[in-house]
mmCIF file with all atom_site columns, C-alpha atoms in Angstrom:
data_model
loop_
_atom_site.group_PDB
_atom_site.id
_atom_site.type_symbol
_atom_site.label_atom_id
_atom_site.label_alt_id
_atom_site.label_comp_id
_atom_site.label_asym_id
_atom_site.label_entity_id
_atom_site.label_seq_id
_atom_site.pdbx_PDB_ins_code
_atom_site.Cartn_x
_atom_site.Cartn_y
_atom_site.Cartn_z
_atom_site.occupancy
_atom_site.B_iso_or_equiv
_atom_site.pdbx_formal_charge
_atom_site.auth_seq_id
_atom_site.auth_comp_id
_atom_site.auth_asym_id
_atom_site.auth_atom_id
_atom_site.pdbx_PDB_model_num
ATOM 1  C CA . MET C 1 1  ? -0.038  -0.103  -0.099  1.00 43.00 ? 19  MET C CA 1
ATOM 2  C CA . ALA C 1 2  ? 1.305   3.328   -0.858  1.00 45.00 ? 20  ALA C CA 1
ATOM 3  C CA . ARG C 1 3  ? 1.791   5.726   2.094   1.00 47.00 ? 21  ARG C CA 1
ATOM 4  C CA . GLY C 1 4  ? -1.627  7.777   2.359   1.00 50.00 ? 22  GLY C CA 1
ATOM 5  C CA . GLY C 1 5  ? -3.225  5.664   -0.401  1.00 53.00 ? 23  GLY C CA 1
ATOM 6  C CA . ALA C 1 6  ? -6.167  3.320   -0.219  1.00 54.00 ? 24  ALA C CA 1
ATOM 7  C CA . ASN C 1 7  ? -5.434  -0.392  -0.363  1.00 56.00 ? 25  ASN C CA 1
ATOM 8  C CA . THR C 1 8  ? -7.639  -1.561  -2.955  1.00 54.00 ? 26  THR C CA 1
ATOM 9  C CA . GLU C 1 9  ? -6.457  -5.138  -2.306  1.00 62.00 ? 27  GLU C CA 1
ATOM 10 C CA . GLN C 1 10 ? -8.376  -5.264  0.896   1.00 70.00 ? 28  GLN C CA 1
ATOM 11 C CA . ILE C 1 11 ? -11.406 -3.463  -0.451  1.00 77.00 ? 29  ILE C CA 1
ATOM 12 C CA . GLY C 1 12 ? -14.070 -5.782  -1.959  1.00 81.00 ? 30  GLY C CA 1
ATOM 13 C CA . SER C 1 13 ? -15.457 -5.094  -5.420  1.00 82.00 ? 31  SER C CA 1
ATOM 14 C CA . GLY C 1 14 ? -18.956 -4.653  -4.574  1.00 80.00 ? 32  GLY C CA 1
ATOM 15 C CA . PHE C 1 15 ? -18.114 -2.159  -2.029  1.00 81.00 ? 33  PHE C CA 1
ATOM 16 C CA . LEU C 1 16 ? -16.059 0.186   -4.832  1.00 83.00 ? 34  LEU C CA 1
ATOM 17 C CA . GLU C 1 17 ? -19.406 -0.134  -6.854  1.00 86.00 ? 35  GLU C CA 1
ATOM 18 C CA . GLN C 1 18 ? -21.739 1.010   -4.224  1.00 81.00 ? 36  GLN C CA 1
ATOM 19 C CA . LEU C 1 19 ? -19.115 4.115   -3.961  1.00 79.00 ? 37  LEU C CA 1
ATOM 20 C CA . ALA C 1 20 ? -19.548 4.715   -7.660  1.00 81.00 ? 38  ALA C CA 1
ATOM 21 C CA . GLY C 1 21 ? -23.264 4.485   -7.476  1.00 81.00 ? 39  GLY C CA 1
ATOM 22 C CA . TYR C 1 22 ? -24.346 0.808   -7.773  1.00 88.00 ? 40  TYR C CA 1
ATOM 23 C CA . GLY C 1 23 ? -26.739 -0.455  -5.789  1.00 89.00 ? 41  GLY C CA 1
ATOM 24 C CA . LEU C 1 24 ? -28.000 -4.003  -4.834  1.00 90.00 ? 42  LEU C CA 1
ATOM 25 C CA . THR C 1 25 ? -30.482 -5.388  -7.408  1.00 93.00 ? 43  THR C CA 1
ATOM 26 C CA . THR C 1 26 ? -32.749 -8.037  -6.817  1.00 95.00 ? 44  THR C CA 1
ATOM 27 C CA . ILE C 1 27 ? -34.264 -9.831  -10.046 1.00 96.00 ? 45  ILE C CA 1
ATOM 28 C CA . GLU C 1 28 ? -37.133 -12.142 -10.464 1.00 96.00 ? 46  GLU C CA 1
ATOM 29 C CA . VAL C 1 29 ? -37.258 -13.374 -14.084 1.00 96.00 ? 47  VAL C CA 1
ATOM 30 C CA . HIS C 1 30 ? -40.871 -15.459 -14.672 1.00 96.00 ? 48  HIS C CA 1
ATOM 31 C CA . TYR C 1 31 ? -40.487 -17.349 -17.634 1.00 97.00 ? 49  TYR C CA 1
ATOM 32 C CA . TYR C 1 32 ? -41.920 -20.512 -19.862 1.00 97.00 ? 50  TYR C CA 1
ATOM 33 C CA . MET C 1 33 ? -40.456 -23.110 -21.819 1.00 96.00 ? 51  MET C CA 1
ATOM 34 C CA . PRO C 1 34 ? -42.241 -23.363 -25.535 1.00 94.00 ? 52  PRO C CA 1
ATOM 35 C CA . ASP C 1 35 ? -43.018 -27.051 -25.054 1.00 96.00 ? 53  ASP C CA 1
ATOM 36 C CA . HIS C 1 36 ? -44.685 -26.181 -21.758 1.00 95.00 ? 54  HIS C CA 1
ATOM 37 C CA . PRO C 1 37 ? -46.721 -22.828 -21.828 1.00 94.00 ? 55  PRO C CA 1
ATOM 38 C CA . ALA C 1 38 ? -48.837 -23.826 -18.903 1.00 96.00 ? 56  ALA C CA 1
ATOM 39 C CA . LEU C 1 39 ? -45.827 -24.131 -16.524 1.00 97.00 ? 57  LEU C CA 1
ATOM 40 C CA . LEU C 1 40 ? -44.506 -20.770 -15.310 1.00 97.00 ? 58  LEU C CA 1
ATOM 41 C CA . GLN C 1 41 ? -40.780 -20.686 -13.707 1.00 97.00 ? 59  GLN C CA 1
ATOM 42 C CA . MET C 1 42 ? -39.073 -18.337 -11.700 1.00 97.00 ? 60  MET C CA 1
ATOM 43 C CA . PHE C 1 43 ? -35.141 -17.482 -11.890 1.00 94.00 ? 61  PHE C CA 1
ATOM 44 C CA . ALA C 1 44 ? -33.722 -15.087 -8.971  1.00 97.00 ? 62  ALA C CA 1
ATOM 45 C CA . PHE C 1 45 ? -30.637 -13.414 -8.463  1.00 96.00 ? 63  PHE C CA 1
ATOM 46 C CA . GLN C 1 46 ? -29.058 -10.686 -7.087  1.00 95.00 ? 64  GLN C CA 1
ATOM 47 C CA . GLN C 1 47 ? -26.466 -8.278  -8.647  1.00 93.00 ? 65  GLN C CA 1
ATOM 48 C CA . TYR C 1 48 ? -25.111 -4.592  -8.235  1.00 92.00 ? 66  TYR C CA 1
ATOM 49 C CA . ASP C 1 49 ? -26.340 -2.487  -10.987 1.00 94.00 ? 67  ASP C CA 1
ATOM 50 C CA . LEU C 1 50 ? -27.113 1.252   -11.763 1.00 92.00 ? 68  LEU C CA 1
ATOM 51 C CA . ALA C 1 51 ? -30.807 2.503   -11.346 1.00 89.00 ? 69  ALA C CA 1
ATOM 52 C CA . PRO C 1 52 ? -32.860 3.719   -13.302 1.00 90.00 ? 70  PRO C CA 1
ATOM 53 C CA . ARG C 1 53 ? -31.234 2.383   -16.543 1.00 92.00 ? 71  ARG C CA 1
ATOM 54 C CA . PHE C 1 54 ? -29.956 -0.900  -15.370 1.00 94.00 ? 72  PHE C CA 1
ATOM 55 C CA . PRO C 1 55 ? -27.380 -1.506  -17.763 1.00 95.00 ? 73  PRO C CA 1
ATOM 56 C CA . ARG C 1 56 ? -26.257 -4.912  -16.400 1.00 95.00 ? 74  ARG C CA 1
ATOM 57 C CA . LEU C 1 57 ? -29.786 -6.541  -16.279 1.00 96.00 ? 75  LEU C CA 1
ATOM 58 C CA . GLY C 1 58 ? -29.977 -5.006  -19.734 1.00 96.00 ? 76  GLY C CA 1
ATOM 59 C CA . GLY C 1 59 ? -26.791 -7.228  -20.628 1.00 96.00 ? 77  GLY C CA 1
ATOM 60 C CA . PHE C 1 60 ? -28.647 -10.141 -19.179 1.00 96.00 ? 78  PHE C CA 1
ATOM 61 C CA . LEU C 1 61 ? -31.816 -9.770  -20.784 1.00 95.00 ? 79  LEU C CA 1
ATOM 62 C CA . ASP C 1 62 ? -29.838 -9.364  -24.447 1.00 96.00 ? 80  ASP C CA 1
ATOM 63 C CA . HIS C 1 63 ? -27.924 -12.558 -23.570 1.00 97.00 ? 81  HIS C CA 1
ATOM 64 C CA . TRP C 1 64 ? -31.460 -14.445 -22.492 1.00 95.00 ? 82  TRP C CA 1
ATOM 65 C CA . ARG C 1 65 ? -32.959 -13.692 -25.685 1.00 94.00 ? 83  ARG C CA 1
ATOM 66 C CA . ARG C 1 66 ? -30.099 -14.587 -27.785 1.00 97.00 ? 84  ARG C CA 1
ATOM 67 C CA . GLU C 1 67 ? -28.988 -17.749 -26.016 1.00 97.00 ? 85  GLU C CA 1
ATOM 68 C CA . ILE C 1 68 ? -32.126 -19.145 -24.070 1.00 95.00 ? 86  ILE C CA 1
ATOM 69 C CA . ASP C 1 69 ? -35.084 -21.005 -25.560 1.00 94.00 ? 87  ASP C CA 1
ATOM 70 C CA . ALA C 1 70 ? -37.328 -19.712 -22.798 1.00 96.00 ? 88  ALA C CA 1
ATOM 71 C CA . ALA C 1 71 ? -39.992 -17.145 -23.455 1.00 95.00 ? 89  ALA C CA 1
ATOM 72 C CA . LEU C 1 72 ? -40.039 -14.316 -20.919 1.00 95.00 ? 90  LEU C CA 1
ATOM 73 C CA . HIS C 1 73 ? -43.195 -13.816 -19.155 1.00 94.00 ? 91  HIS C CA 1
ATOM 74 C CA . SER C 1 74 ? -42.166 -10.959 -16.479 1.00 94.00 ? 92  SER C CA 1
ATOM 75 C CA . ILE C 1 75 ? -39.480 -9.378  -14.619 1.00 95.00 ? 93  ILE C CA 1
ATOM 76 C CA . ARG C 1 76 ? -39.718 -7.757  -11.086 1.00 95.00 ? 94  ARG C CA 1
ATOM 77 C CA . ILE C 1 77 ? -36.747 -5.623  -10.010 1.00 94.00 ? 95  ILE C CA 1
ATOM 78 C CA . ALA C 1 78 ? -36.134 -4.652  -6.455  1.00 94.00 ? 96  ALA C CA 1
ATOM 79 C CA . HIS C 1 79 ? -33.038 -2.074  -6.180  1.00 91.00 ? 97  HIS C CA 1
ATOM 80 C CA . ARG C 1 80 ? -31.407 -0.338  -2.928  1.00 88.00 ? 98  ARG C CA 1
ATOM 81 C CA . HIS C 1 81 ? -28.662 1.754   -2.595  1.00 79.00 ? 99  HIS C CA 1
ATOM 82 C CA . LEU C 1 82 ? -26.699 0.167   0.342   1.00 72.00 ? 100 LEU C CA 1
ATOM 83 C CA . ILE C 1 83 ? -24.136 3.131   0.853   1.00 68.00 ? 101 ILE C CA 1
ATOM 84 C CA . GLY C 1 84 ? -25.478 6.891   0.886   1.00 62.00 ? 102 GLY C CA 1
ATOM 85 C CA . PRO C 1 85 ? -23.745 9.841   1.309   1.00 57.00 ? 103 PRO C CA 1
ATOM 86 C CA . GLN C 1 86 ? -24.639 10.364  4.896   1.00 56.00 ? 104 GLN C CA 1
ATOM 87 C CA . GLU C 1 87 ? -23.014 6.745   5.839   1.00 57.00 ? 105 GLU C CA 1
ATOM 88 C CA . TYR C 1 88 ? -19.657 7.443   4.102   1.00 57.00 ? 106 TYR C CA 1
ATOM 89 C CA . ARG C 1 89 ? -16.906 9.752   4.928   1.00 61.00 ? 107 ARG C CA 1
ATOM 90 C CA . ALA C 1 90 ? -13.334 9.828   4.234   1.00 65.00 ? 108 ALA C CA 1
ATOM 91 C CA . VAL C 1 91 ? -11.097 10.029  7.304   1.00 66.00 ? 109 VAL C CA 1
ATOM 92 C CA . ASN C 1 92 ? -7.544  11.120  7.531   1.00 71.00 ? 110 ASN C CA 1
ATOM 93 C CA . GLY C 1 93 ? -5.860  8.352   9.741   1.00 68.00 ? 111 GLY C CA 1
ATOM 94 C CA . GLU C 1 94 ? -5.194  4.572   10.072  1.00 66.00 ? 112 GLU C CA 1
ATOM 95 C CA . ILE C 1 95 ? -5.551  2.365   13.307  1.00 65.00 ? 113 ILE C CA 1
ATOM 96 C CA . THR C 1 96 ? -3.804  -0.901  13.037  1.00 66.00 ? 114 THR C CA 1
ATOM 97 C CA . ILE C 1 97 ? -4.952  -3.647  15.150  1.00 72.00 ? 115 ILE C CA 1
ATOM 98 C CA . ASN C 1 98 ? -2.664  -6.642  15.688  1.00 61.00 ? 116 ASN C CA 1
#
């Protein structure tokens, strides 16, 4: 670590993404297979994404349309910024434990 600099090796990528404005996004994709249209299935996952445009979700849906045989029925999105401006502030100092 450079003196006075941040050690990015110890900071998780999720934390850095949150500082850049990304929030935790939960996505539920409801779909059905063409050969069983009466059977509605659900796929859920979480990722960090930028609201309100959701570019990562858009990339996932583009992949789905190109590569997956299942037909999309509906998508439900929940998004939350976990770190806000009031919760993060830079400090000028370092405490070493052990």
